[in-house]
PDB file of C-alpha atoms in Angstrom:
ATOM      1  CA  MET A  80     -57.271  32.575  64.622  1.00 73.00           C
ATOM      2  CA  ARG A  81     -56.438  28.902  64.909  1.00 78.00           C
ATOM      3  CA  ARG A  82     -55.282  27.277  68.122  1.00 83.00           C
ATOM      4  CA  ILE A  83     -52.875  24.335  67.659  1.00 87.00           C
ATOM      5  CA  ASP A  84     -54.251  21.193  69.292  1.00 87.00           C
ATOM      6  CA  ALA A  85     -52.407  18.058  70.317  1.00 88.00           C
ATOM      7  CA  ARG A  86     -52.870  16.253  67.029  1.00 88.00           C
ATOM      8  CA  SER A  87     -51.731  19.148  64.840  1.00 88.00           C
ATOM      9  CA  LEU A  88     -48.756  19.840  67.162  1.00 90.00           C
ATOM     10  CA  ARG A  89     -47.546  16.263  66.698  1.00 88.00           C
ATOM     11  CA  GLY A  90     -47.897  16.768  62.964  1.00 88.00           C
ATOM     12  CA  LEU A  91     -45.749  19.901  63.060  1.00 89.00           C
ATOM     13  CA  ALA A  92     -43.036  18.822  65.498  1.00 89.00           C
ATOM     14  CA  HIS A  93     -40.498  17.458  63.029  1.00 91.00           C
ATOM     15  CA  PRO A  94     -37.264  19.327  62.147  1.00 90.00           C
ATOM     16  CA  LEU A  95     -37.670  18.989  58.383  1.00 94.00           C
ATOM     17  CA  ARG A  96     -41.341  19.990  58.410  1.00 94.00           C
ATOM     18  CA  MET A  97     -40.426  23.061  60.409  1.00 92.00           C
ATOM     19  CA  ARG A  98     -37.625  23.926  57.956  1.00 93.00           C
ATOM     20  CA  ILE A  99     -40.112  23.571  55.061  1.00 95.00           C
ATOM     21  CA  LEU A 100     -42.540  25.946  56.756  1.00 93.00           C
ATOM     22  CA  GLU A 101     -39.822  28.468  57.463  1.00 90.00           C
ATOM     23  CA  ALA A 102     -38.598  28.293  53.833  1.00 92.00           C
ATOM     24  CA  ILE A 103     -42.055  29.065  52.558  1.00 93.00           C
ATOM     25  CA  GLU A 104     -42.526  31.771  55.225  1.00 87.00           C
ATOM     26  CA  LEU A 105     -39.318  33.525  54.188  1.00 85.00           C
ATOM     27  CA  ASP A 106     -39.363  32.977  50.417  1.00 88.00           C
ATOM     28  CA  GLY A 107     -43.010  32.617  49.522  1.00 90.00           C
ATOM     29  CA  PRO A 108     -44.905  29.771  47.765  1.00 93.00           C
ATOM     30  CA  ALA A 109     -42.802  26.876  46.534  1.00 94.00           C
ATOM     31  CA  THR A 110     -42.926  23.479  44.938  1.00 95.00           C
ATOM     32  CA  SER A 111     -41.465  20.206  46.201  1.00 95.00           C
ATOM     33  CA  SER A 112     -38.606  20.467  43.708  1.00 95.00           C
ATOM     34  CA  THR A 113     -37.644  24.055  44.678  1.00 94.00           C
ATOM     35  CA  LEU A 114     -37.781  23.132  48.383  1.00 96.00           C
ATOM     36  CA  ALA A 115     -35.726  19.954  47.818  1.00 96.00           C
ATOM     37  CA  ALA A 116     -33.006  21.967  46.149  1.00 95.00           C
ATOM     38  CA  ARG A 117     -33.053  24.640  48.848  1.00 93.00           C
ATOM     39  CA  LEU A 118     -33.040  22.150  51.786  1.00 94.00           C
ATOM     40  CA  GLY A 119     -30.789  19.500  50.366  1.00 94.00           C
ATOM     41  CA  GLU A 120     -33.421  16.770  50.454  1.00 95.00           C
ATOM     42  CA  ASN A 121     -34.879  14.515  47.767  1.00 94.00           C
ATOM     43  CA  THR A 122     -38.190  15.562  46.121  1.00 94.00           C
ATOM     44  CA  GLY A 123     -40.081  12.436  47.269  1.00 94.00           C
ATOM     45  CA  THR A 124     -39.305  13.155  50.937  1.00 96.00           C
ATOM     46  CA  ILE A 125     -40.257  16.769  50.648  1.00 96.00           C
ATOM     47  CA  SER A 126     -43.529  15.883  48.833  1.00 95.00           C
ATOM     48  CA  TRP A 127     -44.505  13.514  51.663  1.00 95.00           C
ATOM     49  CA  HIS A 128     -43.862  16.171  54.349  1.00 96.00           C
ATOM     50  CA  LEU A 129     -45.740  18.768  52.319  1.00 96.00           C
ATOM     51  CA  ARG A 130     -48.818  16.577  52.078  1.00 94.00           C
ATOM     52  CA  LEU A 131     -48.648  15.909  55.829  1.00 93.00           C
ATOM     53  CA  LEU A 132     -48.390  19.598  56.583  1.00 94.00           C
ATOM     54  CA  ALA A 133     -51.384  20.280  54.359  1.00 93.00           C
ATOM     55  CA  GLU A 134     -53.304  17.506  56.082  1.00 92.00           C
ATOM     56  CA  HIS A 135     -52.818  19.406  59.381  1.00 91.00           C
ATOM     57  CA  ASP A 136     -53.764  22.742  57.721  1.00 89.00           C
ATOM     58  CA  TYR A 137     -50.282  24.276  57.985  1.00 92.00           C
ATOM     59  CA  LEU A 138     -50.062  24.593  54.227  1.00 93.00           C
ATOM     60  CA  GLU A 139     -52.493  24.806  51.331  1.00 92.00           C
ATOM     61  CA  GLU A 140     -52.209  24.462  47.569  1.00 91.00           C
ATOM     62  CA  ASP A 141     -51.842  27.693  45.579  1.00 89.00           C
ATOM     63  CA  PRO A 142     -54.301  27.199  42.686  1.00 83.00           C
ATOM     64  CA  ASP A 143     -53.078  30.356  40.879  1.00 82.00           C
ATOM     65  CA  ARG A 144     -49.590  28.912  40.495  1.00 83.00           C
ATOM     66  CA  GLY A 145     -50.207  25.169  40.281  1.00 66.00           C
ATOM     67  CA  THR A 146     -50.117  23.213  37.042  1.00 72.00           C
ATOM     68  CA  LYS A 147     -50.819  19.600  36.088  1.00 71.00           C
ATOM     69  CA  ARG A 148     -47.133  18.921  36.479  1.00 78.00           C
ATOM     70  CA  GLU A 149     -46.354  20.892  39.628  1.00 85.00           C
ATOM     71  CA  ARG A 150     -48.140  21.698  42.864  1.00 90.00           C
ATOM     72  CA  TRP A 151     -47.343  24.960  44.516  1.00 93.00           C
ATOM     73  CA  TRP A 152     -47.759  25.343  48.302  1.00 94.00           C
ATOM     74  CA  ARG A 153     -48.409  28.402  50.355  1.00 93.00           C
ATOM     75  CA  LEU A 154     -49.239  29.361  53.903  1.00 91.00           C
ATOM     76  CA  PRO A 155     -52.892  29.909  54.894  1.00 89.00           C
ATOM     77  CA  HIS A 156     -53.731  33.533  55.697  1.00 80.00           C
ATOM     78  CA  ARG A 157     -54.535  33.277  59.372  1.00 75.00           C
ATOM     79  CA  GLN A 158     -52.885  33.594  62.734  1.00 75.00           C
ATOM     80  CA  THR A 159     -51.981  30.417  64.605  1.00 79.00           C
ATOM     81  CA  VAL A 160     -51.491  30.349  68.360  1.00 82.00           C
ATOM     82  CA  LEU A 161     -49.748  27.678  70.426  1.00 85.00           C
ATOM     83  CA  ASP A 162     -50.246  27.603  74.257  1.00 87.00           C
ATOM     84  CA  PRO A 163     -47.613  25.245  75.799  1.00 88.00           C
ATOM     85  CA  SER A 164     -49.557  25.040  79.062  1.00 87.00           C
ATOM     86  CA  GLU A 165     -52.323  23.068  77.352  1.00 88.00           C
ATOM     87  CA  PHE A 166     -49.988  20.097  76.759  1.00 89.00           C
ATOM     88  CA  LEU A 167     -48.241  19.648  80.103  1.00 85.00           C
ATOM     89  CA  ASP A 168     -50.399  16.671  81.206  1.00 88.00           C
ATOM     90  CA  ASP A 169     -49.949  14.604  78.101  1.00 87.00           C
ATOM     91  CA  PRO A 170     -46.463  12.938  77.977  1.00 88.00           C
ATOM     92  CA  GLU A 171     -46.602  12.162  74.238  1.00 86.00           C
ATOM     93  CA  THR A 172     -47.687  15.634  73.234  1.00 89.00           C
ATOM     94  CA  ARG A 173     -45.250  17.193  75.693  1.00 90.00           C
ATOM     95  CA  ARG A 174     -42.457  15.409  73.864  1.00 90.00           C
ATOM     96  CA  ALA A 175     -43.653  16.887  70.574  1.00 90.00           C
ATOM     97  CA  LEU A 176     -43.850  20.280  72.219  1.00 91.00           C
ATOM     98  CA  ASP A 177     -40.235  19.902  73.410  1.00 91.00           C
ATOM     99  CA  VAL A 178     -39.097  19.045  69.847  1.00 90.00           C
ATOM    100  CA  TYR A 179     -40.940  22.019  68.452  1.00 90.00           C
ATOM    101  CA  LEU A 180     -39.711  24.604  70.998  1.00 90.00           C
ATOM    102  CA  ARG A 181     -36.078  23.401  70.928  1.00 92.00           C
ATOM    103  CA  ASP A 182     -36.048  23.554  67.165  1.00 90.00           C
ATOM    104  CA  LEU A 183     -37.589  27.007  67.312  1.00 88.00           C
ATOM    105  CA  VAL A 184     -34.819  28.247  69.614  1.00 91.00           C
ATOM    106  CA  ASP A 185     -32.163  26.709  67.352  1.00 91.00           C
ATOM    107  CA  ARG A 186     -33.619  28.538  64.382  1.00 88.00           C
ATOM    108  CA  TYR A 187     -33.687  31.835  66.344  1.00 89.00           C
ATOM    109  CA  TYR A 188     -29.986  31.407  67.024  1.00 92.00           C
ATOM    110  CA  THR A 189     -29.238  30.500  63.402  1.00 90.00           C
ATOM    111  CA  ARG A 190     -30.992  33.624  62.133  1.00 90.00           C
ATOM    112  CA  VAL A 191     -28.897  35.862  64.357  1.00 93.00           C
ATOM    113  CA  ARG A 192     -25.685  34.056  63.330  1.00 94.00           C
ATOM    114  CA  THR A 193     -26.640  34.474  59.700  1.00 92.00           C
ATOM    115  CA  TYR A 194     -27.095  38.223  60.177  1.00 93.00           C
ATOM    116  CA  LEU A 195     -23.674  38.452  61.926  1.00 93.00           C
ATOM    117  CA  ASP A 196     -22.045  36.540  59.084  1.00 94.00           C
ATOM    118  CA  GLU A 197     -23.471  38.895  56.423  1.00 93.00           C
ATOM    119  CA  ASP A 198     -21.874  42.142  55.342  1.00 92.00           C
ATOM    120  CA  TRP A 199     -24.502  44.846  56.039  1.00 92.00           C
ATOM    121  CA  PRO A 200     -23.932  48.574  55.477  1.00 91.00           C
ATOM    122  CA  ALA A 201     -23.170  50.755  58.500  1.00 91.00           C
ATOM    123  CA  GLU A 202     -26.634  52.249  58.635  1.00 92.00           C
ATOM    124  CA  TRP A 203     -28.210  48.809  59.007  1.00 91.00           C
ATOM    125  CA  GLN A 204     -25.663  47.769  61.636  1.00 91.00           C
ATOM    126  CA  GLN A 205     -26.500  50.924  63.576  1.00 91.00           C
ATOM    127  CA  ALA A 206     -30.238  50.302  63.209  1.00 91.00           C
ATOM    128  CA  ALA A 207     -30.207  46.608  64.145  1.00 92.00           C
ATOM    129  CA  GLY A 208     -30.278  45.609  67.795  1.00 90.00           C
ATOM    130  CA  LEU A 209     -29.083  42.660  69.888  1.00 89.00           C
ATOM    131  CA  SER A 210     -30.329  43.588  73.302  1.00 88.00           C
ATOM    132  CA  ASP A 211     -31.566  41.989  76.495  1.00 88.00           C
ATOM    133  CA  TRP A 212     -32.950  43.256  79.802  1.00 90.00           C
ATOM    134  CA  ARG A 213     -32.338  41.094  82.866  1.00 88.00           C
ATOM    135  CA  ASN A 214     -33.474  43.045  85.964  1.00 88.00           C
ATOM    136  CA  LEU A 215     -37.231  42.913  85.496  1.00 91.00           C
ATOM    137  CA  HIS A 216     -39.240  41.385  88.325  1.00 93.00           C
ATOM    138  CA  LEU A 217     -42.727  40.598  87.041  1.00 94.00           C
ATOM    139  CA  THR A 218     -45.758  38.477  87.868  1.00 95.00           C
ATOM    140  CA  PRO A 219     -47.175  36.152  85.168  1.00 94.00           C
ATOM    141  CA  ALA A 220     -49.905  38.715  84.519  1.00 95.00           C
ATOM    142  CA  GLN A 221     -47.362  41.522  84.074  1.00 95.00           C
ATOM    143  CA  LEU A 222     -45.269  39.387  81.707  1.00 94.00           C
ATOM    144  CA  THR A 223     -48.399  38.622  79.665  1.00 91.00           C
ATOM    145  CA  THR A 224     -49.086  42.390  79.423  1.00 95.00           C
ATOM    146  CA  LEU A 225     -45.483  43.106  78.447  1.00 94.00           C
ATOM    147  CA  ASN A 226     -45.629  40.617  75.604  1.00 91.00           C
ATOM    148  CA  GLU A 227     -48.950  42.006  74.406  1.00 91.00           C
ATOM    149  CA  GLU A 228     -47.547  45.526  74.376  1.00 95.00           C
ATOM    150  CA  LEU A 229     -44.455  44.465  72.440  1.00 93.00           C
ATOM    151  CA  ALA A 230     -46.689  42.653  69.941  1.00 88.00           C
ATOM    152  CA  ALA A 231     -48.797  45.794  69.535  1.00 92.00           C
ATOM    153  CA  VAL A 232     -45.651  47.793  68.643  1.00 93.00           C
ATOM    154  CA  ILE A 233     -44.698  45.235  66.001  1.00 90.00           C
ATOM    155  CA  ASP A 234     -48.268  45.345  64.605  1.00 88.00           C
ATOM    156  CA  ARG A 235     -47.891  49.074  64.038  1.00 90.00           C
ATOM    157  CA  TYR A 236     -45.013  48.353  61.649  1.00 88.00           C
ATOM    158  CA  THR A 237     -46.824  45.547  59.794  1.00 81.00           C
ATOM    159  CA  THR A 238     -48.936  46.460  56.787  1.00 64.00           C
ATOM    160  CA  PRO A 239     -51.399  44.521  54.574  1.00 55.00           C
ATOM    161  CA  GLU A 240     -49.037  45.092  51.645  1.00 49.00           C
ATOM    162  CA  THR A 241     -46.546  42.716  53.299  1.00 47.00           C
ATOM    163  CA  THR A 242     -48.837  39.695  53.207  1.00 44.00           C
ATOM    164  CA  ASN A 243     -48.438  38.609  49.588  1.00 44.00           C
ATOM    165  CA  PRO A 244     -44.685  38.483  48.763  1.00 44.00           C
ATOM    166  CA  PRO A 245     -43.545  37.662  45.210  1.00 41.00           C
ATOM    167  CA  THR A 246     -41.653  34.386  44.699  1.00 42.00           C
ATOM    168  CA  PRO A 247     -37.904  34.443  43.936  1.00 40.00           C
ATOM    169  CA  GLU A 248     -38.846  33.850  40.282  1.00 40.00           C
ATOM    170  CA  GLN A 249     -40.774  37.102  40.293  1.00 37.00           C
ATOM    171  CA  GLY A 250     -37.782  39.047  41.606  1.00 35.00           C
ATOM    172  CA  ASP A 251     -37.696  41.982  44.079  1.00 34.00           C
ATOM    173  CA  ARG A 252     -36.727  40.132  47.213  1.00 30.00           C
ATOM    174  CA  SER A 253     -36.326  43.373  49.223  1.00 29.00           C
ATOM    175  CA  GLU A 254     -39.968  44.086  50.083  1.00 26.00           C
ATOM    176  CA  ARG A 255     -41.273  40.585  50.822  1.00 27.00           C
ATOM    177  CA  ALA A 256     -42.812  39.797  54.173  1.00 27.00           C
ATOM    178  CA  GLU A 257     -44.790  36.590  54.214  1.00 29.00           C
ATOM    179  CA  PRO A 258     -47.619  36.895  56.736  1.00 28.00           C
ATOM    180  CA  GLY A 259     -46.041  34.214  58.867  1.00 31.00           C
ATOM    181  CA  ALA A 260     -46.065  30.566  58.798  1.00 31.00           C
ATOM    182  CA  LEU A 261     -49.651  30.103  59.083  1.00 31.00           C
ATOM    183  CA  GLY A 262     -51.355  33.366  58.669  1.00 30.00           C
ATOM    184  CA  GLU A 263     -51.082  36.936  59.683  1.00 33.00           C
ATOM    185  CA  ARG A 264     -48.069  36.068  61.788  1.00 38.00           C
ATOM    186  CA  ARG A 265     -45.642  33.240  62.303  1.00 44.00           C
ATOM    187  CA  ASP A 266     -46.650  30.693  64.945  1.00 47.00           C
ATOM    188  CA  ARG A 267     -47.127  32.662  68.165  1.00 50.00           C
ATOM    189  CA  VAL A 268     -46.360  30.692  71.299  1.00 53.00           C
ATOM    190  CA  GLU A 269     -48.240  32.277  74.106  1.00 50.00           C
ATOM    191  CA  ARG A 270     -45.953  33.715  76.792  1.00 45.00           C
ATOM    192  CA  GLY A 271     -44.222  35.738  74.095  1.00 39.00           C
ATOM    193  CA  ASP A 272     -42.938  33.729  71.141  1.00 40.00           C
ATOM    194  CA  ARG A 273     -43.457  35.879  68.028  1.00 37.00           C
ATOM    195  CA  THR A 274     -41.375  35.645  64.891  1.00 37.00           C
ATOM    196  CA  GLU A 275     -42.779  38.141  62.561  1.00 36.00           C
ATOM    197  CA  PRO A 276     -40.658  39.435  59.638  1.00 35.00           C
ATOM    198  CA  THR A 277     -41.818  42.915  58.543  1.00 32.00           C
ATOM    199  CA  ASP A 278     -40.914  45.702  56.186  1.00 34.00           C
ATOM    200  CA  LEU A 279     -39.660  48.929  57.734  1.00 31.00           C
ATOM    201  CA  THR A 280     -42.572  51.342  58.110  1.00 34.00           C
ATOM    202  CA  SER A 281     -43.343  54.749  59.466  1.00 33.00           C
ATOM    203  CA  GLN A 282     -44.975  55.242  62.821  1.00 35.00           C
ATOM    204  CA  THR A 283     -48.326  55.527  61.029  1.00 35.00           C
ATOM    205  CA  GLY A 284     -48.033  51.827  60.177  1.00 39.00           C
ATOM    206  CA  ARG A 285     -47.794  52.414  56.450  1.00 37.00           C
ATOM    207  CA  ALA A 286     -44.730  51.275  54.520  1.00 38.00           C
ATOM    208  CA  GLU A 287     -42.368  54.001  53.370  1.00 43.00           C
ATOM    209  CA  PRO A 288     -41.631  53.576  49.618  1.00 40.00           C
ATOM    210  CA  ALA A 289     -37.967  53.244  48.720  1.00 40.00           C
ATOM    211  CA  GLU A 290     -36.883  55.436  45.831  1.00 44.00           C
ATOM    212  CA  ASP A 291     -34.298  53.896  43.601  1.00 43.00           C
ATOM    213  CA  THR A 292     -32.048  56.903  42.945  1.00 43.00           C
ATOM    214  CA  GLY A 293     -28.644  55.285  43.048  1.00 47.00           C
ATOM    215  CA  ALA A 294     -26.338  53.736  45.587  1.00 44.00           C
ATOM    216  CA  ALA A 295     -27.597  55.870  48.483  1.00 46.00           C
ATOM    217  CA  ALA A 296     -31.179  54.823  47.848  1.00 49.00           C
ATOM    218  CA  GLN A 297     -30.092  51.216  47.478  1.00 51.00           C
ATOM    219  CA  ALA A 298     -28.488  51.354  50.876  1.00 55.00           C
ATOM    220  CA  GLY A 299     -31.541  53.014  52.523  1.00 64.00           C
ATOM    221  CA  ARG A 300     -34.363  51.049  50.992  1.00 80.00           C
ATOM    222  CA  ALA A 301     -36.706  48.877  53.009  1.00 85.00           C
ATOM    223  CA  GLU A 302     -35.422  45.337  53.669  1.00 86.00           C
ATOM    224  CA  ARG A 303     -37.049  42.379  55.381  1.00 83.00           C
ATOM    225  CA  VAL A 304     -36.525  42.711  59.110  1.00 88.00           C
ATOM    226  CA  ILE A 305     -36.872  39.836  61.595  1.00 87.00           C
ATOM    227  CA  VAL A 306     -37.896  40.697  65.122  1.00 89.00           C
ATOM    228  CA  GLN A 307     -37.445  37.913  67.659  1.00 87.00           C
ATOM    229  CA  VAL A 308     -38.838  38.260  71.163  1.00 86.00           C
ATOM    230  CA  GLN A 309     -38.144  35.864  73.994  1.00 85.00           C
ATOM    231  CA  ALA A 310     -39.451  36.753  77.448  1.00 86.00           C
ATOM    232  CA  PHE A 311     -39.307  34.117  80.142  1.00 85.00           C
ATOM    233  CA  PRO A 312     -38.713  33.672  83.879  1.00 87.00           C
ATOM    234  CA  ARG A 313     -35.390  32.562  85.361  1.00 85.00           C
ATOM    235  CA  ARG A 314     -34.891  30.584  88.513  1.00 84.00           C
ATOM    236  CA  ARG A 315     -32.263  31.931  90.926  1.00 77.00           C
TER     237      ARG A 315
END
């Protein structure tokens, strides 16, 4: 596990760098040219941000894919934890934290809007959930426990097989689940921020194989699922 410090937070807190990390998280290892095409930026700009992310250990080169002409970038296989309370006394770092968290919330919203704009079969619309619970009255310790218990449930549905997704060039986009931008899971902000895409699994924690036996199997196969959890206090 790696804890984000003030220097590495300032290196991360840039909208384009966060979009780069998310693109690699969702679609697997990439080059500066593939990312430039996907994000609508020029290759030189993307290359500069990639090197900066690698300097702060958010990315690493993929030697199995790289060539003399192209460098492939991937996410390190480890969990990264961010505790906002560690940066409250440093105005400069607190500004970087604000950029990071606000961009994170914007991307949460965008993911949900993207799902709503897509045409999913009825069984997926029945299975998906957009829920909130607003009458809980908890202490900080109870909220911490709640978040830990929710994380434990997600962990049951996450398997080792989901940590090495094929690239788009390799096909089969349905069973990818990159281990998270920076390791076993996406950046976890303590107090409950977890964004961890997973394959659907059984309660045993092992992925259920999808049999390709026609349209019915196609509709019922495992797809990438994004679980977003936000749990926070509200002033009256």
